[in-house]
Short mmCIF file of C-alpha atoms and ligand atoms in Angstrom, two decimals:
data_model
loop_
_atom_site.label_atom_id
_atom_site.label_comp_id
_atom_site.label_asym_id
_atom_site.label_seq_id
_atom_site.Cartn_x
_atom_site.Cartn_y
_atom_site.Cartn_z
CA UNK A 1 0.00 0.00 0.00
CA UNK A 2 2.33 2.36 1.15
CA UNK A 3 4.25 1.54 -2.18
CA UNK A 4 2.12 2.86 -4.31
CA UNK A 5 0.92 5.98 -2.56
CA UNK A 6 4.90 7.12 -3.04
CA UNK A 7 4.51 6.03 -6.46
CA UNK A 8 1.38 7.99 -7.06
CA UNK A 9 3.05 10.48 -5.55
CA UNK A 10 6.37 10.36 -7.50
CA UNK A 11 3.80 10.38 -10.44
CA UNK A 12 2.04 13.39 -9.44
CA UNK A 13 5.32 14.89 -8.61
CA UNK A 14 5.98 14.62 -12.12
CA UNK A 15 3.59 16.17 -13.72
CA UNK A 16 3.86 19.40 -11.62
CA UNK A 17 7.19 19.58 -12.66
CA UNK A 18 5.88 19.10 -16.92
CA UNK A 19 5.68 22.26 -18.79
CA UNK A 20 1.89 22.44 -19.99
CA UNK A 21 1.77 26.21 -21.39
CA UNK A 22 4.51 27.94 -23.46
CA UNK A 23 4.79 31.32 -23.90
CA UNK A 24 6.63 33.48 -26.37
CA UNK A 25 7.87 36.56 -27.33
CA UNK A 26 10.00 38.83 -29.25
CA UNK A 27 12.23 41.65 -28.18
CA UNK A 28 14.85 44.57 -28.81
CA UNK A 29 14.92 45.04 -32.90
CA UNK A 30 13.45 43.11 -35.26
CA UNK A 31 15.08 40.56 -37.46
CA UNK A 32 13.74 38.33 -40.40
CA UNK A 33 13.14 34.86 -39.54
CA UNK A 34 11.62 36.05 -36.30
CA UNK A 35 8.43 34.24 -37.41
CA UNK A 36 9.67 30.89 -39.11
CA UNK A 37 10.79 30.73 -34.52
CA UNK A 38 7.64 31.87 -33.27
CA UNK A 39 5.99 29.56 -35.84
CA UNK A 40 8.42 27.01 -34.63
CA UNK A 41 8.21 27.33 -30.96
CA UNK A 42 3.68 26.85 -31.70
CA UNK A 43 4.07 23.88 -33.32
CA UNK A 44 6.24 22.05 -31.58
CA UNK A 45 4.36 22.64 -28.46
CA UNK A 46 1.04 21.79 -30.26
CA UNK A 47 2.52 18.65 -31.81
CA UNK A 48 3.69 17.82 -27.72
CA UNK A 49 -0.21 18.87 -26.52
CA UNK A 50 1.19 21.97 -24.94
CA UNK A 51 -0.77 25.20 -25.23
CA UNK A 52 0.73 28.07 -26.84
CA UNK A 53 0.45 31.62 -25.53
CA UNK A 54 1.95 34.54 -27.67
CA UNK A 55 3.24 37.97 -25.39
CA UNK A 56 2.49 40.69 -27.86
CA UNK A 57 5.73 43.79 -28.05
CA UNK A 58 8.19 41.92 -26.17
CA UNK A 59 8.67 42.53 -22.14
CA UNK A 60 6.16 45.46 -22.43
CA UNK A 61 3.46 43.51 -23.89
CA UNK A 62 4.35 41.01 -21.24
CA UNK A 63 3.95 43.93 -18.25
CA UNK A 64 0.59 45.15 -20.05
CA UNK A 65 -0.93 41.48 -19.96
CA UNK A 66 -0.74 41.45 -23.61
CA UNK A 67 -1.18 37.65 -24.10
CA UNK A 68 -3.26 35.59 -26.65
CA UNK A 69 -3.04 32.12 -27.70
CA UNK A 70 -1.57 30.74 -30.50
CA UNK A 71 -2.81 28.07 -32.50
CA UNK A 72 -1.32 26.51 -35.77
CA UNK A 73 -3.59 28.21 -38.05
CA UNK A 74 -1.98 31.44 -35.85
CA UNK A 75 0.80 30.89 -37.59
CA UNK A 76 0.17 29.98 -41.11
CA UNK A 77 1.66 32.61 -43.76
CA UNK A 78 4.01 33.70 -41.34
CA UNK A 79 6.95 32.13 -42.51
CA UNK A 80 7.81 34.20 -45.70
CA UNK A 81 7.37 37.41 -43.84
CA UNK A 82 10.09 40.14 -42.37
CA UNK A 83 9.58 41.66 -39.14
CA UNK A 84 7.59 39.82 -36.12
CA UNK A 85 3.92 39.34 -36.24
CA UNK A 86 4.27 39.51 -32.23
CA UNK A 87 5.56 42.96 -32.33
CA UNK A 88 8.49 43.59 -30.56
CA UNK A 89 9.72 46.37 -28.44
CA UNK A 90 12.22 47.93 -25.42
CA UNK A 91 11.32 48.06 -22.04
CA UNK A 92 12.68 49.79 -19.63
CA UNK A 93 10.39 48.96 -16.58
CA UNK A 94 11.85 45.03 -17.37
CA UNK A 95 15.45 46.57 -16.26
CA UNK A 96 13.59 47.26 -12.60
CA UNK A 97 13.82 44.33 -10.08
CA UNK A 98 10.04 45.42 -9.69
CA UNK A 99 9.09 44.85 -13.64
CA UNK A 100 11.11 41.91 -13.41
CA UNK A 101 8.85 40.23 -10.08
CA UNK A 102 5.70 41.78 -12.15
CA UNK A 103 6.74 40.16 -15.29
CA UNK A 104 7.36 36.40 -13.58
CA UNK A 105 3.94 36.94 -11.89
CA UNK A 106 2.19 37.57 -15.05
CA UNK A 107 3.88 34.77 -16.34
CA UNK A 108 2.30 32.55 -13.48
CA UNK A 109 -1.16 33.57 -13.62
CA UNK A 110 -1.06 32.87 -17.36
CA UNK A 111 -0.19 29.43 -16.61
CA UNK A 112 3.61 30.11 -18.63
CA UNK A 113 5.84 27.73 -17.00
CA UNK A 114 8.58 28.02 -20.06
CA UNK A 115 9.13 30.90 -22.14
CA UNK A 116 10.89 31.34 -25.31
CA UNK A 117 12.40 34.82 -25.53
CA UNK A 118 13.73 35.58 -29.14
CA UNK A 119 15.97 38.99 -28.90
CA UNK A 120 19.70 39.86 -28.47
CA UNK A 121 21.73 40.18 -25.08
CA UNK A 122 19.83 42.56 -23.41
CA UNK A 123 16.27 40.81 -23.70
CA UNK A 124 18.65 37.66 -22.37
CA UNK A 125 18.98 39.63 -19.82
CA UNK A 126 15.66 39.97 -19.18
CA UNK A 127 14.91 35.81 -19.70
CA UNK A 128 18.23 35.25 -17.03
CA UNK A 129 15.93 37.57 -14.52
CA UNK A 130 13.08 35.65 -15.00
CA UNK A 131 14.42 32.34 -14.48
CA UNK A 132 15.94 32.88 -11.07
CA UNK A 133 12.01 34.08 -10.13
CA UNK A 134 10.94 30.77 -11.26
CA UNK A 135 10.02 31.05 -15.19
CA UNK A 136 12.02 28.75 -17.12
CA UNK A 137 13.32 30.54 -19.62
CA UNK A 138 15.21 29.87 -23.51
CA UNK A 139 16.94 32.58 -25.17
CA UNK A 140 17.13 32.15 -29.27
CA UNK A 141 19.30 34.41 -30.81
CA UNK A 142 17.68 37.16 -32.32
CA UNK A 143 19.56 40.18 -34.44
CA UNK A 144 20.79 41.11 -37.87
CA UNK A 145 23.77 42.65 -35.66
CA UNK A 146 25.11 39.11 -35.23
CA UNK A 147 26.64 40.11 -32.49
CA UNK A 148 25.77 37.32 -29.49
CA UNK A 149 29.17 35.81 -28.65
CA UNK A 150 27.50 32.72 -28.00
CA UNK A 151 26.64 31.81 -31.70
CA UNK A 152 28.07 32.32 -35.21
CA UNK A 153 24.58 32.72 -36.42
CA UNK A 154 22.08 35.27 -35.18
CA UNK A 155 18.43 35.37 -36.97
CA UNK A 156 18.19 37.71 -39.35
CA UNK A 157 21.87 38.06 -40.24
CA UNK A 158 22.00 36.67 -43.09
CA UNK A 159 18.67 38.05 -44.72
CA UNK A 160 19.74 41.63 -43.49
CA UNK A 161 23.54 41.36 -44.82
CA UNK A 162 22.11 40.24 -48.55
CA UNK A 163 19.57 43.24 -48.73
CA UNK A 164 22.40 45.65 -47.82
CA UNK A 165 24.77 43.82 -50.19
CA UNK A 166 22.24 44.00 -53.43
CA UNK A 167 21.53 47.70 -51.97
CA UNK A 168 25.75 47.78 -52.04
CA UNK A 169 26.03 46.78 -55.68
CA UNK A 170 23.13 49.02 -56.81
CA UNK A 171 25.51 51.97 -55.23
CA UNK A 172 28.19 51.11 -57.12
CA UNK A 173 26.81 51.13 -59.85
CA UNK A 174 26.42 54.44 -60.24
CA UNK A 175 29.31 55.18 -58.32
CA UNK A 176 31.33 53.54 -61.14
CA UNK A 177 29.34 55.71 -63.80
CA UNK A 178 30.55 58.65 -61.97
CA UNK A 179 34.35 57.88 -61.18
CA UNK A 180 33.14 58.65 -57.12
CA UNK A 181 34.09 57.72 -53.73
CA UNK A 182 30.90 56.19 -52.29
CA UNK A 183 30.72 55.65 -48.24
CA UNK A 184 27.74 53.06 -47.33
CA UNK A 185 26.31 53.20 -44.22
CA UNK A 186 25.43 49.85 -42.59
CA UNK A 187 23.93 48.84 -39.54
CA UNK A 188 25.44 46.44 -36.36
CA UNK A 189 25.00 48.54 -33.26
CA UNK A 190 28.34 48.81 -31.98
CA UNK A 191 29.26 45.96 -34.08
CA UNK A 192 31.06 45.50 -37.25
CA UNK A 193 29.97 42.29 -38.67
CA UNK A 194 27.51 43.53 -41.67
CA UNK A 195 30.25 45.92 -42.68
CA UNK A 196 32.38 43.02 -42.43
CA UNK A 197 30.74 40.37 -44.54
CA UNK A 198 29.51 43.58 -46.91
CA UNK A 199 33.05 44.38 -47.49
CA UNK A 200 33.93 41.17 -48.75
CA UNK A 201 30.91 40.42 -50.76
CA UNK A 202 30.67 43.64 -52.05
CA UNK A 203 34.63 43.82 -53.02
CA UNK A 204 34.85 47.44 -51.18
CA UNK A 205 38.19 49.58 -50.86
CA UNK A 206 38.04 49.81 -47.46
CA UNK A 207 35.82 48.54 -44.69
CA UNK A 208 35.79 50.92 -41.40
CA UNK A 209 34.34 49.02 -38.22
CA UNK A 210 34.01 50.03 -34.52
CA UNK A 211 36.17 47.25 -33.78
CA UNK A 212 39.23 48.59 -35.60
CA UNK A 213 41.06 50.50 -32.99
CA UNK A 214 43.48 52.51 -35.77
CA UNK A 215 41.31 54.32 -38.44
CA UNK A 216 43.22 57.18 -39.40
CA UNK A 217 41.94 59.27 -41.94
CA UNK A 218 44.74 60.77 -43.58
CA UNK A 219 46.05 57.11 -44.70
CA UNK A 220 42.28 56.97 -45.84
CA UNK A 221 42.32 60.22 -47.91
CA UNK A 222 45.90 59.06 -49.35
CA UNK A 223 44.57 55.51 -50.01
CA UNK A 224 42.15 56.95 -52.27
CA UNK A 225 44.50 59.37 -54.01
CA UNK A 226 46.47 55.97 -55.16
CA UNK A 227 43.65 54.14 -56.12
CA UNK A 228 42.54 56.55 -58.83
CA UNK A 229 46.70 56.57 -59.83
CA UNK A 230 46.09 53.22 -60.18
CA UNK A 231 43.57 53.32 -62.29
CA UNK A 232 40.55 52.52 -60.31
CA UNK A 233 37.41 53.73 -61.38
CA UNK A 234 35.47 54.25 -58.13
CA UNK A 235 36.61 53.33 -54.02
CA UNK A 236 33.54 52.15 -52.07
CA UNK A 237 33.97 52.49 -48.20
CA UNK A 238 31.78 50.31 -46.13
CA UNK A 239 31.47 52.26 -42.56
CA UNK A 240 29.56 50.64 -39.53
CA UNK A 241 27.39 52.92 -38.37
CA UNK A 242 29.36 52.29 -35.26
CA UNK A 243 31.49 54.42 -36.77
CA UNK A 244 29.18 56.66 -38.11
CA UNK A 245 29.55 60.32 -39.67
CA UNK A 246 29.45 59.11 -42.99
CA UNK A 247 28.33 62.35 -44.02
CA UNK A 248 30.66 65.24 -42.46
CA UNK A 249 33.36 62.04 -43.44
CA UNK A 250 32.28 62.12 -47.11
CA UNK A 251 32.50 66.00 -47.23
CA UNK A 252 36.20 65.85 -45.88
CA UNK A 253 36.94 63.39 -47.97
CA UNK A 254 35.73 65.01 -51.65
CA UNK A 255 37.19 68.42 -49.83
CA UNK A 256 40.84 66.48 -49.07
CA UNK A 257 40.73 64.85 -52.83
CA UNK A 258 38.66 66.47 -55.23
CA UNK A 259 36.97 63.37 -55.81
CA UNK A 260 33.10 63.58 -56.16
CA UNK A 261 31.92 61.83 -52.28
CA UNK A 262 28.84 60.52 -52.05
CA UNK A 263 27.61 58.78 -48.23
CA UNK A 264 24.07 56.56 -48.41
CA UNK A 265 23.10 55.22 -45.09
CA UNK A 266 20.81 52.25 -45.48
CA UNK A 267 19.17 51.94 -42.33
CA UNK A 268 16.01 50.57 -41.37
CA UNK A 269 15.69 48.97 -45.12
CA UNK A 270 18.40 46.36 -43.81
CA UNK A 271 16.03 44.64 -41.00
CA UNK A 272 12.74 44.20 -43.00
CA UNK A 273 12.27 41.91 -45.78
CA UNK A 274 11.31 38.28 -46.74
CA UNK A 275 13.85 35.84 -44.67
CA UNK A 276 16.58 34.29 -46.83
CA UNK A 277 16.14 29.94 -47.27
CA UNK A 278 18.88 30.07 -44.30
CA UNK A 279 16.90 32.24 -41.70
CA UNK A 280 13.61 30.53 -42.20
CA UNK A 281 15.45 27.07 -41.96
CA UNK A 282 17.62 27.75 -39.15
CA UNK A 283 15.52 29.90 -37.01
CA UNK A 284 12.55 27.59 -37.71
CA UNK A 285 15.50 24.81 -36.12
CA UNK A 286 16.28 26.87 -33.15
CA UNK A 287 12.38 27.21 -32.29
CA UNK A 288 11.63 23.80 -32.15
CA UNK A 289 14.92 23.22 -30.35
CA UNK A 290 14.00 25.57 -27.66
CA UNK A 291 10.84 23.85 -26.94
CA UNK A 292 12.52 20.41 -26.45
CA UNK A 293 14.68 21.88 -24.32
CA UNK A 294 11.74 23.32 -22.16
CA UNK A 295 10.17 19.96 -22.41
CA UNK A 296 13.26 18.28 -21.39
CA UNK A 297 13.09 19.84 -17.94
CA UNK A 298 16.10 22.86 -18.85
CA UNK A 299 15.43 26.62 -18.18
CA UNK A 300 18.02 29.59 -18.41
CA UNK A 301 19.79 28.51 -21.46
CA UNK A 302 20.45 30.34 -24.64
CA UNK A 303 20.14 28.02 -28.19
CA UNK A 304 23.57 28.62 -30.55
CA UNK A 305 25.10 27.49 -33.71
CA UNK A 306 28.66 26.36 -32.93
CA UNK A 307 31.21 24.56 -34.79
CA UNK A 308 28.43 23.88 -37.53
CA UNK A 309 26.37 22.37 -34.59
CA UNK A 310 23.51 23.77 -32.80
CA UNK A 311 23.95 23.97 -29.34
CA UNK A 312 22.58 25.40 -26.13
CA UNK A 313 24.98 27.08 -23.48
CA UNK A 314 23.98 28.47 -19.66
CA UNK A 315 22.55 31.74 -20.17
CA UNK A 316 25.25 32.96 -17.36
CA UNK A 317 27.99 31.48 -19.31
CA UNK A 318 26.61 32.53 -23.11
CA UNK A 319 26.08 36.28 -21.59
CA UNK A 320 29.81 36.27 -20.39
CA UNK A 321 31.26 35.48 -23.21
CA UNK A 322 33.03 37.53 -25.44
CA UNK A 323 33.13 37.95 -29.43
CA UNK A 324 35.64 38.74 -31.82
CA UNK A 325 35.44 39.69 -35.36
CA UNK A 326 37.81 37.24 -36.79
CA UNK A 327 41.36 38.48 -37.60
CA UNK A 328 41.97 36.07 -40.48
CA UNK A 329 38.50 37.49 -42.17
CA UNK A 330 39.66 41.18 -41.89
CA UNK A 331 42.92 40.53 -43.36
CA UNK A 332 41.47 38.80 -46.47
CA UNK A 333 39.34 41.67 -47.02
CA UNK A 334 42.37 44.10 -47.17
CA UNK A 335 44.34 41.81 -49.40
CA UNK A 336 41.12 41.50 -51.75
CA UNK A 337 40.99 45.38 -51.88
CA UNK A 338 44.18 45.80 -54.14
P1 ADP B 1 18.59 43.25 -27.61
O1 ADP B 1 17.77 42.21 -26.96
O2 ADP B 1 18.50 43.22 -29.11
O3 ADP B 1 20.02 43.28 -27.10
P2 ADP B 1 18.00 45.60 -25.99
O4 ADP B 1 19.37 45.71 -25.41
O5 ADP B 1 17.31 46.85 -26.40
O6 ADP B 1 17.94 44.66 -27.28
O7 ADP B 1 17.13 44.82 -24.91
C1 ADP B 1 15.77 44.50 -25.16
C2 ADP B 1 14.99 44.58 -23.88
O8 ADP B 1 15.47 43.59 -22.95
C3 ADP B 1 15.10 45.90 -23.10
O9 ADP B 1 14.25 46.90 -23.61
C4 ADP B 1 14.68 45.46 -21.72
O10 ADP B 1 13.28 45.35 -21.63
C5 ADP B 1 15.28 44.06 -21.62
N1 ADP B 1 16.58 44.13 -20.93
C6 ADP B 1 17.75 44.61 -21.41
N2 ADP B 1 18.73 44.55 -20.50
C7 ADP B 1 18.16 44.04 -19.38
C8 ADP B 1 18.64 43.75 -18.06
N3 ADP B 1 19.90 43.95 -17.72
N4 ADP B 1 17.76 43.21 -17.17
C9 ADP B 1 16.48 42.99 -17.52
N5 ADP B 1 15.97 43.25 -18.73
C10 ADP B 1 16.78 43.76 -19.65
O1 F6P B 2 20.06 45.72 -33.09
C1 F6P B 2 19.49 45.87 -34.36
C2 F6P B 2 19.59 47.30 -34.81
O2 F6P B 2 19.03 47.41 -36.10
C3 F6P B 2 21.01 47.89 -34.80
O3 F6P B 2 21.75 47.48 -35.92
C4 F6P B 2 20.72 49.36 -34.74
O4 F6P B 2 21.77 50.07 -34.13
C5 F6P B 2 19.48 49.43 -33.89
O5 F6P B 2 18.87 48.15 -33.94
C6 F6P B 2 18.50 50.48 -34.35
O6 F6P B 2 17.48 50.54 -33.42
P1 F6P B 2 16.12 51.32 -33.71
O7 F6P B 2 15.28 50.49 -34.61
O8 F6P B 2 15.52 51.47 -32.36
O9 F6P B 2 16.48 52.61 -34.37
#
């Protein structure tokens, strides 16, 4: 007898301890491929008979009680499209230990007992809060900044550094025509990695990043002066808005040269836009990872791509980590630029 009431209760036990409702949400900037996770994350739960709750604009949404379910037909048509048919947004009530014991009791009396938060380091932040007050919690890496030290992919990188790149070549087009210097703009926060990859693909002169400690503009202005010696019909500059001034730079250049300088900053443009095959595909992988990971009892972990693996760290260890852009990549650039 006595047998099986601690076996009932071991039973019981474990079903307390099952996830039943998943909730998720989508914070900081936008990034394509935000919805091939959030269509993920709902069917994977569905598939597992979990119910699906989606927090509308990110941690605010979550503070206002903006919370609906999701059902598959929720997400149908959703996987072609840019931006995040959650909304997203920044909130800076979530940064307060207060927002923070609000936002895990919301979570509660909504029945969320795992939460997939799709954003960049700060809205980890955010998740990490939440599952020391008893949500679990699984960060997916969420940015066209691509800069989460955790992962070499980021969702929306690789859709956001193609639109800048056909953007790029449509520049230098006419840039050509004109025998100009052309400065482009790109985005990455305080990091370099769409000028980067933008550099390379779009076979640019010179590629200025906020990671590059030694820009000095007079070897700039003197670069340019030999590359129209040597016969070069136009020098494109890729600056990280990191950087920035690409305008008050482009007048100082054409006023140090004589050269016709031209700056186009592409903003916003770079995060909208259908997902590229790679975005939907991965991001879709990453959402159904996260909720087997929920399911398989983990909270407070952040879902990578490592190694040409996808992997899950601690969100302590993935948020103390630290990223480089990679040495070997820059230097190619610069020898490509001859
Ligand atoms: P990203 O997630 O792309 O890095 P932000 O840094 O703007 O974007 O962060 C998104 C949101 O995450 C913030 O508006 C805030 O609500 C939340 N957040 C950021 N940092 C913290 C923090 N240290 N603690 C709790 N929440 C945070
Ligand atoms: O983090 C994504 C990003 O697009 C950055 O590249 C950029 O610095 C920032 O967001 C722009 O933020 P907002 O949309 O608030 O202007």
């Amino acid at each position: 007898m006595a047998e099986t009431k601690a076996k009932k209760e071991l039973i019981l036990d474990e079903i307390e301890d099952q996830i039943r409702t998943i909730g998720v949400l989508t914070s900081g900037g936008d990034a394509p491929g935000m919805n091939a996770a959030i269509r993920a994350v709902t069917r994977t739960a569905l598939s597992k008979g979990l119910k699906v709750r989606g927090i509308r604009r990110g941690y605010h949404g979550l503070l206002k009680e903006e919370i609906i379910d999701l059902s598959a037909r929720d997400v149908s048509d959703t996987i072609q499209r840019g931006g995040t048919i959650l909304q997203t947004a920044r909130c800076q009530a979530m940064r307060t230990e207060e927002g923070q014991q609000k936002a895990a009791a919301i979570c509660k009396k909504y029945g969320i007992d795992g939460l997939v938060v799709i954003g960049g380091d700060g809205s980890f932040a955010g998740a990490q809060k939440l599952s020391h007050l008893g949500v679990n919690t699984i960060g997916l890496p969420g940015t066209i900044d691509l800069d989460i030290a955790c992962t070499d992919y980021t969702i929306g990188f690789d859709t956001a550094v193609n639109t800048a790149m056909e953007a790029i070549d449509k520049v230098r087009d006419t840039s050509t025509s004109h025998e100009r210097c052309s400065i482009i703009e790109v985005m990455g926060r305080d990091a370099g990695y769409l000028a980067l990859w933008c550099g390379i693909a779009n076979g640019a002169e010179r590629i200025l990043m906020p990671e590059e400690k030694d820009y000095d503009e007079d070897a700039l202005i003197a670069d340019i002066m030999a590359n129209k010696k040597r016969g070069k019909k136009n020098y494109i500059i890729i600056n990280a808005e990191g950087v920035g001034d690409s305008i008050n730079m482009a007048k100082r250049i054409e006023e140090a040269t004589g050269i016709e300088t031209r700056a186009t900053i592409l903003g916003h443009m770079q995060r909208g836009g259908s997902p590229t095959c790679k975005d939907r595909v991965y991001a879709s992988t990453m959402g159904a990872m996260a909720v087997e990971l929920l399911c398989a009892g983990k909270t407070n972990r952040v879902v990578g791509y490592k190694n040409g693996k996808f992997v899950d760290y601690d969100m302590e260890e993935a948020l103390s980590m630290k990223k480089q852009i990679p040495a070997h990549q820059y230097d190619i650039a610069k020898i490509l630029a001859i």
